[in-house]
Amino acid sequence: MRKTLIAGNWKMNKNIGEAISLVKELKKLVEDVDDREIVVCPPSISLAAVSAELKGSSIQLGAQNMHFEKQGAFTGEISPLMLKEIGTKYVILGHSERRQIFNEDDELINKKIKSALENNLTPILCVGETLNEREVDKTREIVGEQLNKGLNGIKNKDMKNIVVAYEPIWAIGTGKTATPEQAEEVHSFIRNLLKSMFDSKTAEDIIILYGGSVKPNNAKDLVSKDNIDGALVGGASLDAKDFAEIIKC
Ligand code: PGA
């Protein structure tokens, strides 16, 4: 059985004080939730403060990005060891904003995935197509390529520690959500592709999240689909009540 995972990607929002207030409120709202894995991914500057605030809570900490090297002359970057030291468990890698705005390609993302695994962080590998790619019927080709390249060289045993997130780019921050049927179609394609890349049991156990305008009013319909094992939530994770509602959906 796959455990439902709900992760909040705060992107470049909330200063340290606001981040602490948000997790304080969230902790209270989800105190009684024990059947879901909850993750918050604040901006890196707030990770340490949020980590301290999460002590003793079951909410896990995630980062939004990292460099693949452990240390060195990489101005402005943050290493997996630094994330680990402050109690980070997950790291989002290959988010479409990193791919599109910061030109991250599949090869770089693959290096980051391997480095995250080596350093005992669980990568959340994001894949997804643009509106144009969907319209010309290239969704499977694009998502397939991102998975093949992003997971190149990853062994079966390591797949237990990887989460995949399907995030159609046209649905991110636009208020346009994929319908549960549209999302499930791609999720089941992803599951089948993973079965061709890894052993069947391993592929069955991989958590595949949906992301793209997940809100309290659509989360349940999405997450109740067979191959949708949770959500990666942007905008709605900035409000503790909305995020808690999604968690409890
Ligand atoms: P959104 O963002 O929920 O604001 O659409 C999702 C994401 O980018 O992970």
mmCIF file of C-alpha atoms and ligand atoms in Angstrom:
data_model
loop_
_atom_site.group_PDB
_atom_site.id
_atom_site.type_symbol
_atom_site.label_atom_id
_atom_site.label_comp_id
_atom_site.label_asym_id
_atom_site.label_seq_id
_atom_site.Cartn_x
_atom_site.Cartn_y
_atom_site.Cartn_z
ATOM 1 C CA MET A 1 0.000 0.000 0.000
ATOM 2 C CA ARG A 2 1.315 3.418 -0.902
ATOM 3 C CA LYS A 3 0.983 6.084 1.768
ATOM 4 C CA THR A 4 -0.594 9.324 0.585
ATOM 5 C CA LEU A 5 1.904 12.166 0.566
ATOM 6 C CA ILE A 6 0.939 15.831 0.510
ATOM 7 C CA ALA A 7 3.781 18.285 -0.021
ATOM 8 C CA GLY A 8 3.654 22.076 0.005
ATOM 9 C CA ASN A 9 6.035 23.971 -2.260
ATOM 10 C CA TRP A 10 6.139 27.523 -0.969
ATOM 11 C CA LYS A 11 8.382 28.685 -3.820
ATOM 12 C CA MET A 12 9.835 32.175 -3.152
ATOM 13 C CA ASN A 13 7.154 33.167 -0.637
ATOM 14 C CA LYS A 14 7.076 33.916 3.114
ATOM 15 C CA ASN A 15 9.871 35.508 5.112
ATOM 16 C CA ILE A 16 11.259 33.691 8.159
ATOM 17 C CA GLY A 17 8.693 35.123 10.571
ATOM 18 C CA GLU A 18 5.809 34.283 8.253
ATOM 19 C CA ALA A 19 7.202 30.809 7.666
ATOM 20 C CA ILE A 20 7.247 30.105 11.392
ATOM 21 C CA SER A 21 3.685 31.404 11.842
ATOM 22 C CA LEU A 22 2.492 29.222 8.977
ATOM 23 C CA VAL A 23 3.966 26.004 10.362
ATOM 24 C CA LYS A 24 2.757 26.829 13.878
ATOM 25 C CA GLU A 25 -0.794 27.093 12.573
ATOM 26 C CA LEU A 26 -0.426 24.048 10.345
ATOM 27 C CA LYS A 27 0.908 21.870 13.183
ATOM 28 C CA LYS A 28 -2.254 22.514 15.197
ATOM 29 C CA LEU A 29 -4.562 21.882 12.259
ATOM 30 C CA VAL A 30 -3.049 18.509 11.345
ATOM 31 C CA GLU A 31 -2.196 17.231 14.828
ATOM 32 C CA ASP A 32 -4.572 14.284 14.471
ATOM 33 C CA VAL A 33 -3.467 13.224 10.977
ATOM 34 C CA ASP A 34 -1.444 10.008 11.046
ATOM 35 C CA ASP A 35 -2.322 8.311 7.776
ATOM 36 C CA ARG A 36 -0.602 10.802 5.492
ATOM 37 C CA GLU A 37 2.952 11.974 5.026
ATOM 38 C CA ILE A 38 3.013 15.767 5.206
ATOM 39 C CA VAL A 39 5.920 17.798 3.835
ATOM 40 C CA VAL A 40 6.589 21.536 3.742
ATOM 41 C CA CYS A 41 9.216 23.010 1.422
ATOM 42 C CA PRO A 42 10.007 26.579 2.475
ATOM 43 C CA PRO A 43 12.611 28.819 0.807
ATOM 44 C CA SER A 44 16.121 27.724 1.802
ATOM 45 C CA ILE A 45 16.714 30.723 4.048
ATOM 46 C CA SER A 46 13.848 29.565 6.294
ATOM 47 C CA LEU A 47 14.713 25.864 6.381
ATOM 48 C CA ALA A 48 16.609 25.973 9.684
ATOM 49 C CA ALA A 49 13.935 27.996 11.484
ATOM 50 C CA VAL A 50 11.134 25.804 10.148
ATOM 51 C CA SER A 51 13.103 22.679 11.054
ATOM 52 C CA ALA A 52 13.366 23.880 14.665
ATOM 53 C CA GLU A 53 9.640 24.639 14.724
ATOM 54 C CA LEU A 54 8.831 21.152 13.401
ATOM 55 C CA LYS A 55 10.735 19.306 16.156
ATOM 56 C CA GLY A 56 8.440 16.708 17.687
ATOM 57 C CA SER A 57 5.889 17.033 14.890
ATOM 58 C CA SER A 58 5.300 14.451 12.167
ATOM 59 C CA ILE A 59 5.466 17.102 9.445
ATOM 60 C CA GLN A 60 8.602 16.590 7.358
ATOM 61 C CA LEU A 61 10.914 19.189 5.909
ATOM 62 C CA GLY A 62 11.711 19.483 2.206
ATOM 63 C CA ALA A 63 13.950 21.786 0.171
ATOM 64 C CA GLN A 64 13.072 23.239 -3.230
ATOM 65 C CA ASN A 65 16.423 22.621 -4.917
ATOM 66 C CA MET A 66 20.086 21.787 -4.246
ATOM 67 C CA HIS A 67 23.453 21.508 -5.948
ATOM 68 C CA PHE A 68 24.811 18.036 -6.681
ATOM 69 C CA GLU A 69 28.242 18.617 -5.137
ATOM 70 C CA LYS A 70 28.825 18.264 -1.413
ATOM 71 C CA GLN A 71 30.859 21.466 -1.187
ATOM 72 C CA GLY A 72 33.046 23.783 -3.212
ATOM 73 C CA ALA A 73 33.219 26.949 -5.268
ATOM 74 C CA PHE A 74 29.586 27.180 -6.358
ATOM 75 C CA THR A 75 28.512 30.694 -5.428
ATOM 76 C CA GLY A 76 24.925 30.930 -4.300
ATOM 77 C CA GLU A 77 24.313 27.185 -4.156
ATOM 78 C CA ILE A 78 23.299 24.887 -1.292
ATOM 79 C CA SER A 79 24.671 21.377 -0.866
ATOM 80 C CA PRO A 80 22.913 18.153 0.117
ATOM 81 C CA LEU A 81 25.059 17.953 3.250
ATOM 82 C CA MET A 82 23.840 21.367 4.366
ATOM 83 C CA LEU A 83 20.240 20.317 3.807
ATOM 84 C CA LYS A 84 20.815 17.088 5.719
ATOM 85 C CA GLU A 85 22.434 18.853 8.653
ATOM 86 C CA ILE A 86 19.311 20.873 9.383
ATOM 87 C CA GLY A 87 16.953 17.924 9.194
ATOM 88 C CA THR A 88 15.718 18.064 5.604
ATOM 89 C CA LYS A 89 14.209 14.784 4.398
ATOM 90 C CA TYR A 90 12.929 15.614 0.890
ATOM 91 C CA VAL A 91 14.205 17.756 -1.955
ATOM 92 C CA ILE A 92 12.178 18.870 -4.989
ATOM 93 C CA LEU A 93 14.277 18.410 -8.134
ATOM 94 C CA GLY A 94 13.530 19.337 -11.723
ATOM 95 C CA HIS A 95 10.574 21.578 -10.935
ATOM 96 C CA SER A 96 9.352 23.142 -14.187
ATOM 97 C CA GLU A 97 10.311 26.595 -12.907
ATOM 98 C CA ARG A 98 13.901 25.362 -12.460
ATOM 99 C CA ARG A 99 13.809 23.794 -15.918
ATOM 100 C CA GLN A 100 12.250 26.774 -17.694
ATOM 101 C CA ILE A 101 13.591 29.831 -15.858
ATOM 102 C CA PHE A 102 16.961 28.467 -14.743
ATOM 103 C CA ASN A 103 17.620 26.230 -17.753
ATOM 104 C CA GLU A 104 18.082 23.018 -15.791
ATOM 105 C CA ASP A 105 18.215 20.056 -18.145
ATOM 106 C CA ASP A 106 17.615 16.351 -17.608
ATOM 107 C CA GLU A 107 21.335 15.572 -17.294
ATOM 108 C CA LEU A 108 21.790 18.094 -14.489
ATOM 109 C CA ILE A 109 18.627 16.891 -12.764
ATOM 110 C CA ASN A 110 19.899 13.306 -13.015
ATOM 111 C CA LYS A 111 23.142 14.317 -11.250
ATOM 112 C CA LYS A 112 21.113 16.000 -8.529
ATOM 113 C CA ILE A 113 18.896 12.925 -8.099
ATOM 114 C CA LYS A 114 21.951 10.698 -7.654
ATOM 115 C CA SER A 115 23.533 13.120 -5.222
ATOM 116 C CA ALA A 116 20.326 13.403 -3.171
ATOM 117 C CA LEU A 117 20.170 9.605 -2.873
ATOM 118 C CA GLU A 118 23.836 9.342 -1.888
ATOM 119 C CA ASN A 119 23.187 11.865 0.839
ATOM 120 C CA ASN A 120 20.049 10.193 2.151
ATOM 121 C CA LEU A 121 17.608 12.775 0.875
ATOM 122 C CA THR A 122 14.415 11.701 -0.898
ATOM 123 C CA PRO A 123 14.162 13.455 -4.264
ATOM 124 C CA ILE A 124 10.764 14.534 -5.564
ATOM 125 C CA LEU A 125 11.399 14.408 -9.312
ATOM 126 C CA CYS A 126 9.028 16.701 -11.214
ATOM 127 C CA VAL A 127 8.023 16.010 -14.797
ATOM 128 C CA GLY A 128 5.368 17.533 -17.032
ATOM 129 C CA GLU A 129 4.490 18.934 -20.437
ATOM 130 C CA THR A 130 3.695 22.449 -21.658
ATOM 131 C CA LEU A 131 0.285 23.356 -23.098
ATOM 132 C CA ASN A 132 1.710 23.339 -26.605
ATOM 133 C CA GLU A 133 3.216 19.891 -26.100
ATOM 134 C CA ARG A 134 -0.128 18.582 -24.855
ATOM 135 C CA GLU A 135 -1.968 20.109 -27.793
ATOM 136 C CA VAL A 136 0.290 18.381 -30.306
ATOM 137 C CA ASP A 137 -0.136 15.124 -28.406
ATOM 138 C CA LYS A 138 3.421 14.932 -27.112
ATOM 139 C CA THR A 139 2.658 14.506 -23.391
ATOM 140 C CA ARG A 140 3.838 10.898 -23.221
ATOM 141 C CA GLU A 141 6.944 11.582 -25.264
ATOM 142 C CA ILE A 142 7.991 14.516 -23.077
ATOM 143 C CA VAL A 143 7.170 12.913 -19.723
ATOM 144 C CA GLY A 144 8.766 9.650 -20.875
ATOM 145 C CA GLU A 145 11.973 11.399 -21.875
ATOM 146 C CA GLN A 146 12.153 13.349 -18.598
ATOM 147 C CA LEU A 147 11.767 10.107 -16.651
ATOM 148 C CA ASN A 148 14.191 8.087 -18.749
ATOM 149 C CA LYS A 149 16.882 10.747 -18.564
ATOM 150 C CA GLY A 150 16.179 11.913 -15.035
ATOM 151 C CA LEU A 151 16.327 8.365 -13.682
ATOM 152 C CA ASN A 152 19.198 7.196 -15.885
ATOM 153 C CA GLY A 153 21.492 4.859 -13.937
ATOM 154 C CA ILE A 154 19.219 4.644 -10.888
ATOM 155 C CA LYS A 155 19.032 1.166 -9.390
ATOM 156 C CA ASN A 156 15.929 -0.688 -8.265
ATOM 157 C CA LYS A 157 16.814 -0.398 -4.602
ATOM 158 C CA ASP A 158 17.159 3.385 -4.880
ATOM 159 C CA MET A 159 13.740 3.808 -6.462
ATOM 160 C CA LYS A 160 12.222 3.088 -3.050
ATOM 161 C CA ASN A 161 13.551 6.484 -2.040
ATOM 162 C CA ILE A 162 12.327 8.510 -4.981
ATOM 163 C CA VAL A 163 9.002 10.278 -5.352
ATOM 164 C CA VAL A 164 7.774 11.304 -8.803
ATOM 165 C CA ALA A 165 5.539 14.344 -9.304
ATOM 166 C CA TYR A 166 3.541 14.828 -12.484
ATOM 167 C CA GLU A 167 3.021 18.543 -12.911
ATOM 168 C CA PRO A 168 1.550 19.640 -16.236
ATOM 169 C CA ILE A 169 3.108 23.066 -16.754
ATOM 170 C CA TRP A 170 -0.143 24.521 -18.101
ATOM 171 C CA ALA A 171 -1.800 23.766 -14.765
ATOM 172 C CA ILE A 172 0.838 25.325 -12.502
ATOM 173 C CA GLY A 173 -0.271 28.566 -10.896
ATOM 174 C CA THR A 174 -2.913 29.053 -13.588
ATOM 175 C CA GLY A 175 -5.995 27.864 -11.753
ATOM 176 C CA LYS A 176 -6.423 25.289 -14.552
ATOM 177 C CA THR A 177 -6.241 21.821 -13.083
ATOM 178 C CA ALA A 178 -5.947 18.656 -15.086
ATOM 179 C CA THR A 179 -9.188 16.750 -14.609
ATOM 180 C CA PRO A 180 -8.782 13.679 -12.405
ATOM 181 C CA GLU A 181 -9.170 11.579 -15.590
ATOM 182 C CA GLN A 182 -6.521 13.518 -17.512
ATOM 183 C CA ALA A 183 -4.135 13.274 -14.570
ATOM 184 C CA GLU A 184 -4.813 9.575 -13.981
ATOM 185 C CA GLU A 185 -4.144 8.823 -17.626
ATOM 186 C CA VAL A 186 -0.633 10.276 -17.354
ATOM 187 C CA HIS A 187 -0.055 8.770 -13.894
ATOM 188 C CA SER A 188 -0.887 5.331 -15.207
ATOM 189 C CA PHE A 189 1.416 5.912 -18.201
ATOM 190 C CA ILE A 190 4.166 6.869 -15.704
ATOM 191 C CA ARG A 191 3.507 3.760 -13.579
ATOM 192 C CA ASN A 192 3.726 1.523 -16.663
ATOM 193 C CA LEU A 193 6.887 3.201 -17.842
ATOM 194 C CA LEU A 194 8.425 2.726 -14.383
ATOM 195 C CA LYS A 195 7.457 -0.951 -14.609
ATOM 196 C CA SER A 196 9.474 -1.212 -17.807
ATOM 197 C CA MET A 197 12.460 0.477 -16.156
ATOM 198 C CA PHE A 198 12.391 -1.203 -12.742
ATOM 199 C CA ASP A 199 10.950 -4.375 -11.289
ATOM 200 C CA SER A 200 7.210 -4.527 -11.039
ATOM 201 C CA LYS A 201 6.955 -4.477 -7.237
ATOM 202 C CA THR A 202 9.301 -1.494 -7.036
ATOM 203 C CA ALA A 203 7.257 0.395 -9.643
ATOM 204 C CA GLU A 204 4.012 -0.422 -7.823
ATOM 205 C CA ASP A 205 5.392 1.091 -4.627
ATOM 206 C CA ILE A 206 6.590 4.389 -6.110
ATOM 207 C CA ILE A 207 4.616 7.386 -4.951
ATOM 208 C CA ILE A 208 3.434 9.528 -7.862
ATOM 209 C CA LEU A 209 2.132 12.960 -6.882
ATOM 210 C CA TYR A 210 -0.017 15.277 -8.961
ATOM 211 C CA GLY A 211 0.766 19.007 -8.971
ATOM 212 C CA GLY A 212 -0.851 21.981 -10.685
ATOM 213 C CA SER A 213 -3.515 24.170 -9.049
ATOM 214 C CA VAL A 214 -4.452 21.611 -6.403
ATOM 215 C CA LYS A 215 -6.998 23.279 -4.100
ATOM 216 C CA PRO A 216 -9.257 22.149 -1.255
ATOM 217 C CA ASN A 217 -12.139 21.727 -3.715
ATOM 218 C CA ASN A 218 -10.367 19.433 -6.186
ATOM 219 C CA ALA A 219 -7.821 17.520 -4.085
ATOM 220 C CA LYS A 220 -10.081 14.628 -3.107
ATOM 221 C CA ASP A 221 -11.156 13.790 -6.656
ATOM 222 C CA LEU A 222 -7.550 13.777 -7.807
ATOM 223 C CA VAL A 223 -6.070 11.818 -4.915
ATOM 224 C CA SER A 224 -8.799 9.176 -5.035
ATOM 225 C CA LYS A 225 -7.587 7.992 -8.458
ATOM 226 C CA ASP A 226 -5.689 4.678 -8.506
ATOM 227 C CA ASN A 227 -2.294 6.009 -9.504
ATOM 228 C CA ILE A 228 -2.440 9.436 -7.853
ATOM 229 C CA ASP A 229 -0.770 9.014 -4.489
ATOM 230 C CA GLY A 230 -0.855 12.567 -3.246
ATOM 231 C CA ALA A 231 -0.246 16.146 -4.255
ATOM 232 C CA LEU A 232 2.491 18.697 -4.682
ATOM 233 C CA VAL A 233 0.757 21.931 -3.793
ATOM 234 C CA GLY A 234 2.015 25.425 -4.604
ATOM 235 C CA GLY A 235 -0.273 28.400 -4.012
ATOM 236 C CA ALA A 236 -2.740 26.650 -1.705
ATOM 237 C CA SER A 237 0.066 25.518 0.630
ATOM 238 C CA LEU A 238 0.698 29.151 1.605
ATOM 239 C CA ASP A 239 -2.515 29.193 3.622
ATOM 240 C CA ALA A 240 -2.506 26.828 6.614
ATOM 241 C CA LYS A 241 -6.269 26.219 6.512
ATOM 242 C CA ASP A 242 -6.358 25.471 2.776
ATOM 243 C CA PHE A 243 -3.312 23.230 3.020
ATOM 244 C CA ALA A 244 -4.755 21.382 6.028
ATOM 245 C CA GLU A 245 -7.988 20.851 4.117
ATOM 246 C CA ILE A 246 -6.038 19.351 1.222
ATOM 247 C CA ILE A 247 -4.081 17.136 3.628
ATOM 248 C CA LYS A 248 -7.310 15.850 5.149
ATOM 249 C CA CYS A 249 -9.105 15.391 1.809
HETATM 250 P P1 PGA B 1 0.354 25.507 -7.889
HETATM 251 O O1 PGA B 1 1.899 25.038 -7.973
HETATM 252 O O2 PGA B 1 -0.322 24.593 -6.915
HETATM 253 O O3 PGA B 1 0.427 26.932 -7.396
HETATM 254 O O4 PGA B 1 -0.211 25.387 -9.249
HETATM 255 C C1 PGA B 1 2.242 23.679 -8.014
HETATM 256 C C2 PGA B 1 3.729 23.499 -8.134
HETATM 257 O O5 PGA B 1 4.377 24.269 -8.871
HETATM 258 O O6 PGA B 1 4.310 22.600 -7.501
#
